[in-house]
């Protein structure tokens, strides 16, 4: 074999190629360039150049054993691998200038390891390391490290800013039928990132339905319980902006390797990737690298991925590898629970009638529910009034007008029957049982008050009865209200419940 650095490194690559998958070989080994081959101090030193410090971190953590065995096989027991790492220096006048950091000689195996160096956060858009101050160096000459791939003064472990909002937790997430599947899957993922079949995990749904809360809860749980070491939450817009900056400053390798280093990657609102071909291509390769190494990927979108315009088919197919779960607008019980939790968190005293009033009229999403509550509190503070149903109707008049509900006869029948605990079919039947007759008359009474239907139309909805039966029912209810206080309370309670739907 020719004794040139190119020939030696080519022989090493042939061995490495047989021991790693194609994607890993292309990503981590093809960019390495042989620099020199020297013999001194009983050692044969092959020096190779790496594009950035991220390559060094990754090779040391994942391929140290393979590289050591490969060098020994090609160069013999005296063979040693040295790195030259290019560190970029930003110069406003001249652009980026390459600075080399060389490896020390391979130390004896008995040399004790140095104390762990201090670290600082590193992000893909952080300023590049310069040789003067950002690299932490001991005042005295540091001991020679035992690991032949360790570089004195270079950060050993990258600290990544997770960008998580600590308020988004599973404890604060209100579960209901509208989001139960998504929440259960999210918790399972948080407990074992990358170890479930839910990889990737994609949650989708309309605006304000708790997607961001849920996916950040995964990250916060993993961070608190140490189920993932390196966590990164990023919006698709931020990811795209970082990628564009990396292109502008010729730092694509550093950008790519930063994200491939993440154990739990959470990307919000991926619908904004639509139409951005270069961003999708880069994300595609990062996705593959993370998935192949068992790292967890969590995504969110405002619609099913297949409905997002401009998303490439190869990305769509990968989204389907794991689990896609949707979140729906909250049902009544969930809306009530959300309002109670929010009021409790903010120290606001709300009566059940006020909570039910808001929950009945603001139905679209969590965000509008919280907005309605804050609006009500602001009105109460400004007018120095206690929060009651009258103030709620006044403060939320505009919202209620927009979401005004026109009650149907069927809905009124349902509400009355639920109150009296009977089946709706019974009040439409011919039965003359006293309790059924009374419920039927009450339902007719409220249909006359809360709908625009004629007496004839109302009678037809109650088993084909005529308008005179409806008139008699209304008179019977009014008469009984005057003589029976308990019955009057029943009517007022029902009137309140029905009014929550109609105003």
PDB file of C-alpha atoms in Angstrom, residues 62-329:
ATOM      1  CA  UNK A  62     -20.225   7.226  18.750  1.00  0.00           C
ATOM      2  CA  UNK A  63     -17.259   5.954  16.708  1.00  0.00           C
ATOM      3  CA  UNK A  64     -14.180   6.085  18.941  1.00  0.00           C
ATOM      4  CA  UNK A  65     -13.886   2.307  19.266  1.00  0.00           C
ATOM      5  CA  UNK A  66     -14.356   1.729  15.527  1.00  0.00           C
ATOM      6  CA  UNK A  67     -11.758   4.355  14.588  1.00  0.00           C
ATOM      7  CA  UNK A  68      -9.208   3.043  17.090  1.00  0.00           C
ATOM      8  CA  UNK A  69      -9.539  -0.523  15.796  1.00  0.00           C
ATOM      9  CA  UNK A  70      -9.411   0.647  12.180  1.00  0.00           C
ATOM     10  CA  UNK A  71      -6.223   2.689  12.679  1.00  0.00           C
ATOM     11  CA  UNK A  72      -4.589  -0.237  14.482  1.00  0.00           C
ATOM     12  CA  UNK A  73      -5.508  -2.591  11.638  1.00  0.00           C
ATOM     13  CA  UNK A  74      -4.168  -0.272   8.911  1.00  0.00           C
ATOM     14  CA  UNK A  75      -1.102   1.225  10.652  1.00  0.00           C
ATOM     15  CA  UNK A  76      -0.377  -1.416  13.268  1.00  0.00           C
ATOM     16  CA  UNK A  77      -0.127  -1.020  17.058  1.00  0.00           C
ATOM     17  CA  UNK A  78       1.932   2.178  16.685  1.00  0.00           C
ATOM     18  CA  UNK A  79      -0.807   3.861  14.673  1.00  0.00           C
ATOM     19  CA  UNK A  80      -2.437   6.956  16.117  1.00  0.00           C
ATOM     20  CA  UNK A  81      -5.215   9.168  14.736  1.00  0.00           C
ATOM     21  CA  UNK A  82      -4.937  12.921  15.144  1.00  0.00           C
ATOM     22  CA  UNK A  83      -7.488  15.580  14.306  1.00  0.00           C
ATOM     23  CA  UNK A  84      -7.172  19.035  12.889  1.00  0.00           C
ATOM     24  CA  UNK A  85     -10.437  20.836  13.626  1.00  0.00           C
ATOM     25  CA  UNK A  86     -11.413  23.944  11.719  1.00  0.00           C
ATOM     26  CA  UNK A  87     -12.947  26.544  14.001  1.00  0.00           C
ATOM     27  CA  UNK A  88     -14.574  29.430  12.213  1.00  0.00           C
ATOM     28  CA  UNK A  89     -13.673  32.989  13.159  1.00  0.00           C
ATOM     29  CA  UNK A  90     -16.155  35.642  12.133  1.00  0.00           C
ATOM     30  CA  UNK A  91     -14.469  38.706  10.692  1.00  0.00           C
ATOM     31  CA  UNK A  92     -16.682  41.534   9.395  1.00  0.00           C
ATOM     32  CA  UNK A  93     -14.059  42.455   6.835  1.00  0.00           C
ATOM     33  CA  UNK A  94     -12.909  39.121   5.559  1.00  0.00           C
ATOM     34  CA  UNK A  95     -15.817  36.807   6.298  1.00  0.00           C
ATOM     35  CA  UNK A  96     -15.030  33.461   7.966  1.00  0.00           C
ATOM     36  CA  UNK A  97     -11.417  32.549   8.583  1.00  0.00           C
ATOM     37  CA  UNK A  98     -10.429  28.976   9.353  1.00  0.00           C
ATOM     38  CA  UNK A  99      -8.463  28.346  12.550  1.00  0.00           C
ATOM     39  CA  UNK A 100      -6.950  24.937  13.286  1.00  0.00           C
ATOM     40  CA  UNK A 101      -6.853  23.153  16.638  1.00  0.00           C
ATOM     41  CA  UNK A 102      -4.504  20.152  16.623  1.00  0.00           C
ATOM     42  CA  UNK A 103      -4.697  16.916  18.608  1.00  0.00           C
ATOM     43  CA  UNK A 104      -2.058  16.122  21.274  1.00  0.00           C
ATOM     44  CA  UNK A 105      -0.040  12.923  21.152  1.00  0.00           C
ATOM     45  CA  UNK A 106      -1.710   9.712  22.304  1.00  0.00           C
ATOM     46  CA  UNK A 107      -1.113   9.527  26.092  1.00  0.00           C
ATOM     47  CA  UNK A 108      -0.227   6.513  28.216  1.00  0.00           C
ATOM     48  CA  UNK A 109      -3.249   4.527  29.356  1.00  0.00           C
ATOM     49  CA  UNK A 110      -2.412   5.184  33.012  1.00  0.00           C
ATOM     50  CA  UNK A 111      -2.699   8.964  32.814  1.00  0.00           C
ATOM     51  CA  UNK A 112      -5.670  10.115  34.922  1.00  0.00           C
ATOM     52  CA  UNK A 113      -8.408  12.043  33.147  1.00  0.00           C
ATOM     53  CA  UNK A 114      -8.634  15.809  33.591  1.00  0.00           C
ATOM     54  CA  UNK A 115     -11.426  17.402  35.613  1.00  0.00           C
ATOM     55  CA  UNK A 116     -14.465  18.169  33.466  1.00  0.00           C
ATOM     56  CA  UNK A 117     -14.176  21.630  31.887  1.00  0.00           C
ATOM     57  CA  UNK A 118     -16.751  24.308  32.365  1.00  0.00           C
ATOM     58  CA  UNK A 119     -19.210  24.617  29.551  1.00  0.00           C
ATOM     59  CA  UNK A 120     -21.373  27.242  27.978  1.00  0.00           C
ATOM     60  CA  UNK A 121     -24.573  26.959  25.918  1.00  0.00           C
ATOM     61  CA  UNK A 122     -24.091  26.386  22.219  1.00  0.00           C
ATOM     62  CA  UNK A 123     -26.754  26.924  19.584  1.00  0.00           C
ATOM     63  CA  UNK A 124     -26.645  26.791  15.795  1.00  0.00           C
ATOM     64  CA  UNK A 125     -26.762  30.576  15.668  1.00  0.00           C
ATOM     65  CA  UNK A 126     -24.332  31.190  18.523  1.00  0.00           C
ATOM     66  CA  UNK A 127     -21.153  33.168  17.720  1.00  0.00           C
ATOM     67  CA  UNK A 128     -18.337  30.874  16.520  1.00  0.00           C
ATOM     68  CA  UNK A 129     -15.552  29.984  18.945  1.00  0.00           C
ATOM     69  CA  UNK A 130     -12.473  32.193  18.662  1.00  0.00           C
ATOM     70  CA  UNK A 131      -8.990  31.274  19.897  1.00  0.00           C
ATOM     71  CA  UNK A 132      -8.823  34.130  22.417  1.00  0.00           C
ATOM     72  CA  UNK A 133     -11.527  33.980  25.105  1.00  0.00           C
ATOM     73  CA  UNK A 134     -14.669  31.851  24.562  1.00  0.00           C
ATOM     74  CA  UNK A 135     -12.842  28.522  25.021  1.00  0.00           C
ATOM     75  CA  UNK A 136     -12.337  27.703  28.714  1.00  0.00           C
ATOM     76  CA  UNK A 137      -8.670  26.882  29.465  1.00  0.00           C
ATOM     77  CA  UNK A 138      -7.100  26.145  32.854  1.00  0.00           C
ATOM     78  CA  UNK A 139      -4.574  28.685  34.167  1.00  0.00           C
ATOM     79  CA  UNK A 140      -1.971  25.949  34.564  1.00  0.00           C
ATOM     80  CA  UNK A 141      -1.067  23.551  31.807  1.00  0.00           C
ATOM     81  CA  UNK A 142      -3.850  20.936  31.761  1.00  0.00           C
ATOM     82  CA  UNK A 143      -3.014  17.255  32.250  1.00  0.00           C
ATOM     83  CA  UNK A 144      -2.898  15.177  29.102  1.00  0.00           C
ATOM     84  CA  UNK A 145      -6.284  13.433  28.620  1.00  0.00           C
ATOM     85  CA  UNK A 146      -6.506   9.658  28.381  1.00  0.00           C
ATOM     86  CA  UNK A 147      -8.887   9.737  25.420  1.00  0.00           C
ATOM     87  CA  UNK A 148      -6.858  10.202  22.192  1.00  0.00           C
ATOM     88  CA  UNK A 149      -9.813  12.107  20.687  1.00  0.00           C
ATOM     89  CA  UNK A 150     -10.051  14.646  23.517  1.00  0.00           C
ATOM     90  CA  UNK A 151      -8.872  18.161  22.718  1.00  0.00           C
ATOM     91  CA  UNK A 152      -7.740  20.370  25.624  1.00  0.00           C
ATOM     92  CA  UNK A 153      -9.761  23.580  25.788  1.00  0.00           C
ATOM     93  CA  UNK A 154     -12.517  22.392  23.442  1.00  0.00           C
ATOM     94  CA  UNK A 155     -15.983  22.017  24.979  1.00  0.00           C
ATOM     95  CA  UNK A 156     -16.545  18.368  25.737  1.00  0.00           C
ATOM     96  CA  UNK A 157     -20.343  18.306  26.016  1.00  0.00           C
ATOM     97  CA  UNK A 158     -22.624  20.682  24.215  1.00  0.00           C
ATOM     98  CA  UNK A 159     -25.258  22.350  26.375  1.00  0.00           C
ATOM     99  CA  UNK A 160     -28.373  22.992  24.310  1.00  0.00           C
ATOM    100  CA  UNK A 161     -30.983  25.573  25.255  1.00  0.00           C
ATOM    101  CA  UNK A 162     -34.219  23.570  25.224  1.00  0.00           C
ATOM    102  CA  UNK A 163     -36.317  26.736  24.666  1.00  0.00           C
ATOM    103  CA  UNK A 164     -39.144  25.089  26.635  1.00  0.00           C
ATOM    104  CA  UNK A 165     -41.717  27.111  28.561  1.00  0.00           C
ATOM    105  CA  UNK A 166     -41.886  25.539  32.053  1.00  0.00           C
ATOM    106  CA  UNK A 167     -45.585  26.360  32.452  1.00  0.00           C
ATOM    107  CA  UNK A 168     -46.514  23.740  29.842  1.00  0.00           C
ATOM    108  CA  UNK A 169     -46.800  20.515  31.844  1.00  0.00           C
ATOM    109  CA  UNK A 170     -49.017  17.443  31.803  1.00  0.00           C
ATOM    110  CA  UNK A 171     -50.412  18.449  35.198  1.00  0.00           C
ATOM    111  CA  UNK A 172     -51.756  21.708  33.749  1.00  0.00           C
ATOM    112  CA  UNK A 173     -53.102  20.105  30.573  1.00  0.00           C
ATOM    113  CA  UNK A 174     -56.869  19.501  30.811  1.00  0.00           C
ATOM    114  CA  UNK A 175     -57.746  16.082  29.419  1.00  0.00           C
ATOM    115  CA  UNK A 176     -61.073  15.326  27.748  1.00  0.00           C
ATOM    116  CA  UNK A 177     -62.557  13.180  25.021  1.00  0.00           C
ATOM    117  CA  UNK A 178     -61.306  15.791  22.556  1.00  0.00           C
ATOM    118  CA  UNK A 179     -57.611  15.129  23.283  1.00  0.00           C
ATOM    119  CA  UNK A 180     -57.345  11.912  25.323  1.00  0.00           C
ATOM    120  CA  UNK A 181     -55.486   9.859  22.694  1.00  0.00           C
ATOM    121  CA  UNK A 182     -52.960  12.607  21.996  1.00  0.00           C
ATOM    122  CA  UNK A 183     -52.335  13.216  25.687  1.00  0.00           C
ATOM    123  CA  UNK A 184     -51.898   9.512  26.521  1.00  0.00           C
ATOM    124  CA  UNK A 185     -49.449   9.014  23.657  1.00  0.00           C
ATOM    125  CA  UNK A 186     -47.534  12.155  24.617  1.00  0.00           C
ATOM    126  CA  UNK A 187     -47.053  10.940  28.193  1.00  0.00           C
ATOM    127  CA  UNK A 188     -45.851   7.518  27.008  1.00  0.00           C
ATOM    128  CA  UNK A 189     -43.313   9.237  24.746  1.00  0.00           C
ATOM    129  CA  UNK A 190     -42.120  11.550  27.524  1.00  0.00           C
ATOM    130  CA  UNK A 191     -41.488   8.551  29.780  1.00  0.00           C
ATOM    131  CA  UNK A 192     -39.435   6.707  27.137  1.00  0.00           C
ATOM    132  CA  UNK A 193     -38.361   9.004  24.285  1.00  0.00           C
ATOM    133  CA  UNK A 194     -37.377   7.005  21.211  1.00  0.00           C
ATOM    134  CA  UNK A 195     -38.348   3.693  22.808  1.00  0.00           C
ATOM    135  CA  UNK A 196     -42.011   3.558  21.740  1.00  0.00           C
ATOM    136  CA  UNK A 197     -43.525   2.941  18.321  1.00  0.00           C
ATOM    137  CA  UNK A 198     -44.752   6.558  18.364  1.00  0.00           C
ATOM    138  CA  UNK A 199     -41.730   7.931  16.525  1.00  0.00           C
ATOM    139  CA  UNK A 200     -42.300  10.373  15.025  1.00  0.00           C
ATOM    140  CA  UNK A 201     -45.268  11.634  17.025  1.00  0.00           C
ATOM    141  CA  UNK A 202     -47.348  14.221  15.182  1.00  0.00           C
ATOM    142  CA  UNK A 203     -50.269  16.012  16.821  1.00  0.00           C
ATOM    143  CA  UNK A 204     -52.529  18.134  14.647  1.00  0.00           C
ATOM    144  CA  UNK A 205     -55.616  20.277  15.074  1.00  0.00           C
ATOM    145  CA  UNK A 206     -56.955  23.801  14.822  1.00  0.00           C
ATOM    146  CA  UNK A 207     -55.613  26.951  16.433  1.00  0.00           C
ATOM    147  CA  UNK A 208     -55.785  27.193  20.225  1.00  0.00           C
ATOM    148  CA  UNK A 209     -56.489  23.528  20.958  1.00  0.00           C
ATOM    149  CA  UNK A 210     -53.407  22.891  23.124  1.00  0.00           C
ATOM    150  CA  UNK A 211     -50.938  21.434  20.608  1.00  0.00           C
ATOM    151  CA  UNK A 212     -48.027  23.605  21.734  1.00  0.00           C
ATOM    152  CA  UNK A 213     -48.859  22.915  25.385  1.00  0.00           C
ATOM    153  CA  UNK A 214     -48.892  19.163  24.783  1.00  0.00           C
ATOM    154  CA  UNK A 215     -45.665  18.855  22.807  1.00  0.00           C
ATOM    155  CA  UNK A 216     -43.793  21.134  25.216  1.00  0.00           C
ATOM    156  CA  UNK A 217     -45.137  19.057  28.106  1.00  0.00           C
ATOM    157  CA  UNK A 218     -43.265  16.102  26.585  1.00  0.00           C
ATOM    158  CA  UNK A 219     -40.032  18.074  26.702  1.00  0.00           C
ATOM    159  CA  UNK A 220     -40.578  19.403  30.223  1.00  0.00           C
ATOM    160  CA  UNK A 221     -41.374  15.920  31.545  1.00  0.00           C
ATOM    161  CA  UNK A 222     -38.295  14.447  29.854  1.00  0.00           C
ATOM    162  CA  UNK A 223     -36.110  17.205  31.265  1.00  0.00           C
ATOM    163  CA  UNK A 224     -37.529  16.902  34.791  1.00  0.00           C
ATOM    164  CA  UNK A 225     -37.312  13.096  34.881  1.00  0.00           C
ATOM    165  CA  UNK A 226     -34.053  12.875  32.894  1.00  0.00           C
ATOM    166  CA  UNK A 227     -35.478  10.578  30.225  1.00  0.00           C
ATOM    167  CA  UNK A 228     -33.692  12.567  27.492  1.00  0.00           C
ATOM    168  CA  UNK A 229     -30.359  14.331  27.821  1.00  0.00           C
ATOM    169  CA  UNK A 230     -30.501  16.869  24.998  1.00  0.00           C
ATOM    170  CA  UNK A 231     -33.875  18.482  24.244  1.00  0.00           C
ATOM    171  CA  UNK A 232     -34.741  21.169  21.705  1.00  0.00           C
ATOM    172  CA  UNK A 233     -38.102  22.846  21.083  1.00  0.00           C
ATOM    173  CA  UNK A 234     -38.195  24.979  17.955  1.00  0.00           C
ATOM    174  CA  UNK A 235     -40.889  26.440  15.738  1.00  0.00           C
ATOM    175  CA  UNK A 236     -40.682  25.649  12.045  1.00  0.00           C
ATOM    176  CA  UNK A 237     -40.196  29.362  11.398  1.00  0.00           C
ATOM    177  CA  UNK A 238     -37.187  29.542  13.722  1.00  0.00           C
ATOM    178  CA  UNK A 239     -35.746  26.368  12.206  1.00  0.00           C
ATOM    179  CA  UNK A 240     -36.078  27.891   8.729  1.00  0.00           C
ATOM    180  CA  UNK A 241     -34.478  31.180   9.807  1.00  0.00           C
ATOM    181  CA  UNK A 242     -31.535  29.355  11.401  1.00  0.00           C
ATOM    182  CA  UNK A 243     -31.092  27.323   8.234  1.00  0.00           C
ATOM    183  CA  UNK A 244     -31.080  30.460   6.053  1.00  0.00           C
ATOM    184  CA  UNK A 245     -28.483  32.082   8.323  1.00  0.00           C
ATOM    185  CA  UNK A 246     -26.355  28.948   8.155  1.00  0.00           C
ATOM    186  CA  UNK A 247     -26.411  29.134   4.349  1.00  0.00           C
ATOM    187  CA  UNK A 248     -25.502  32.826   4.377  1.00  0.00           C
ATOM    188  CA  UNK A 249     -22.526  32.250   6.695  1.00  0.00           C
ATOM    189  CA  UNK A 250     -21.383  28.968   5.141  1.00  0.00           C
ATOM    190  CA  UNK A 251     -22.146  27.012   8.329  1.00  0.00           C
ATOM    191  CA  UNK A 252     -24.431  24.277   7.018  1.00  0.00           C
ATOM    192  CA  UNK A 253     -22.355  21.483   8.561  1.00  0.00           C
ATOM    193  CA  UNK A 254     -22.498  23.088  11.990  1.00  0.00           C
ATOM    194  CA  UNK A 255     -26.252  23.655  11.704  1.00  0.00           C
ATOM    195  CA  UNK A 256     -26.887  20.078  10.601  1.00  0.00           C
ATOM    196  CA  UNK A 257     -24.682  18.514  13.246  1.00  0.00           C
ATOM    197  CA  UNK A 258     -26.218  20.628  15.985  1.00  0.00           C
ATOM    198  CA  UNK A 259     -29.671  19.192  15.273  1.00  0.00           C
ATOM    199  CA  UNK A 260     -28.362  15.650  14.770  1.00  0.00           C
ATOM    200  CA  UNK A 261     -26.966  15.861  18.299  1.00  0.00           C
ATOM    201  CA  UNK A 262     -30.471  16.284  19.815  1.00  0.00           C
ATOM    202  CA  UNK A 263     -32.049  13.376  21.734  1.00  0.00           C
ATOM    203  CA  UNK A 264     -35.593  14.822  21.729  1.00  0.00           C
ATOM    204  CA  UNK A 265     -36.430  17.211  18.891  1.00  0.00           C
ATOM    205  CA  UNK A 266     -39.778  19.048  19.064  1.00  0.00           C
ATOM    206  CA  UNK A 267     -40.817  21.069  16.000  1.00  0.00           C
ATOM    207  CA  UNK A 268     -43.971  23.191  16.208  1.00  0.00           C
ATOM    208  CA  UNK A 269     -46.238  24.210  13.293  1.00  0.00           C
ATOM    209  CA  UNK A 270     -44.604  22.216  10.503  1.00  0.00           C
ATOM    210  CA  UNK A 271     -47.220  23.522   8.057  1.00  0.00           C
ATOM    211  CA  UNK A 272     -44.851  26.474   7.532  1.00  0.00           C
ATOM    212  CA  UNK A 273     -42.364  24.090   5.875  1.00  0.00           C
ATOM    213  CA  UNK A 274     -44.778  23.920   2.930  1.00  0.00           C
ATOM    214  CA  UNK A 275     -43.163  25.160  -0.274  1.00  0.00           C
ATOM    215  CA  UNK A 276     -39.697  25.607   1.300  1.00  0.00           C
ATOM    216  CA  UNK A 277     -37.832  22.957  -0.682  1.00  0.00           C
ATOM    217  CA  UNK A 278     -34.318  23.503   0.694  1.00  0.00           C
ATOM    218  CA  UNK A 279     -35.540  23.616   4.289  1.00  0.00           C
ATOM    219  CA  UNK A 280     -37.523  20.415   3.746  1.00  0.00           C
ATOM    220  CA  UNK A 281     -34.478  18.715   2.255  1.00  0.00           C
ATOM    221  CA  UNK A 282     -32.314  19.619   5.254  1.00  0.00           C
ATOM    222  CA  UNK A 283     -35.040  18.596   7.704  1.00  0.00           C
ATOM    223  CA  UNK A 284     -35.457  15.318   5.799  1.00  0.00           C
ATOM    224  CA  UNK A 285     -31.783  14.419   6.354  1.00  0.00           C
ATOM    225  CA  UNK A 286     -31.879  15.491  10.010  1.00  0.00           C
ATOM    226  CA  UNK A 287     -35.060  13.445  10.489  1.00  0.00           C
ATOM    227  CA  UNK A 288     -33.394  10.362   8.999  1.00  0.00           C
ATOM    228  CA  UNK A 289     -30.263  10.735  11.119  1.00  0.00           C
ATOM    229  CA  UNK A 290     -32.247  11.125  14.344  1.00  0.00           C
ATOM    230  CA  UNK A 291     -34.645   8.285  13.578  1.00  0.00           C
ATOM    231  CA  UNK A 292     -31.839   5.886  12.650  1.00  0.00           C
ATOM    232  CA  UNK A 293     -30.099   6.523  15.965  1.00  0.00           C
ATOM    233  CA  UNK A 294     -33.267   6.046  18.038  1.00  0.00           C
ATOM    234  CA  UNK A 295     -33.798   9.706  18.882  1.00  0.00           C
ATOM    235  CA  UNK A 296     -37.364  10.967  19.433  1.00  0.00           C
ATOM    236  CA  UNK A 297     -39.053  13.373  17.005  1.00  0.00           C
ATOM    237  CA  UNK A 298     -42.218  15.272  18.009  1.00  0.00           C
ATOM    238  CA  UNK A 299     -44.132  17.468  15.555  1.00  0.00           C
ATOM    239  CA  UNK A 300     -47.282  19.577  15.421  1.00  0.00           C
ATOM    240  CA  UNK A 301     -49.397  20.984  12.598  1.00  0.00           C
ATOM    241  CA  UNK A 302     -52.677  22.841  12.228  1.00  0.00           C
ATOM    242  CA  UNK A 303     -54.087  20.199   9.866  1.00  0.00           C
ATOM    243  CA  UNK A 304     -53.382  16.628   8.727  1.00  0.00           C
ATOM    244  CA  UNK A 305     -49.997  16.586   6.944  1.00  0.00           C
ATOM    245  CA  UNK A 306     -51.554  15.313   3.701  1.00  0.00           C
ATOM    246  CA  UNK A 307     -53.595  18.539   3.571  1.00  0.00           C
ATOM    247  CA  UNK A 308     -50.556  20.818   3.884  1.00  0.00           C
ATOM    248  CA  UNK A 309     -49.719  22.258   0.456  1.00  0.00           C
ATOM    249  CA  UNK A 310     -46.116  21.998  -0.685  1.00  0.00           C
ATOM    250  CA  UNK A 311     -44.950  19.187   1.629  1.00  0.00           C
ATOM    251  CA  UNK A 312     -42.818  16.612  -0.181  1.00  0.00           C
ATOM    252  CA  UNK A 313     -44.060  13.028  -0.417  1.00  0.00           C
ATOM    253  CA  UNK A 314     -40.904  11.619   1.171  1.00  0.00           C
ATOM    254  CA  UNK A 315     -41.534  13.704   4.295  1.00  0.00           C
ATOM    255  CA  UNK A 316     -45.207  12.734   4.372  1.00  0.00           C
ATOM    256  CA  UNK A 317     -44.254   9.067   4.241  1.00  0.00           C
ATOM    257  CA  UNK A 318     -41.905   9.487   7.204  1.00  0.00           C
ATOM    258  CA  UNK A 319     -44.537  11.266   9.259  1.00  0.00           C
ATOM    259  CA  UNK A 320     -46.610   8.091   8.870  1.00  0.00           C
ATOM    260  CA  UNK A 321     -43.887   5.916  10.401  1.00  0.00           C
ATOM    261  CA  UNK A 322     -45.100   6.734  13.902  1.00  0.00           C
ATOM    262  CA  UNK A 323     -48.367   8.050  15.323  1.00  0.00           C
ATOM    263  CA  UNK A 324     -50.522  10.937  14.150  1.00  0.00           C
ATOM    264  CA  UNK A 325     -53.130  12.071  16.698  1.00  0.00           C
ATOM    265  CA  UNK A 326     -55.644  14.876  16.316  1.00  0.00           C
ATOM    266  CA  UNK A 327     -57.045  17.233  18.929  1.00  0.00           C
ATOM    267  CA  UNK A 328     -60.615  18.468  18.579  1.00  0.00           C
ATOM    268  CA  UNK A 329     -62.425  21.532  19.957  1.00  0.00           C
TER     269      UNK A 329
END
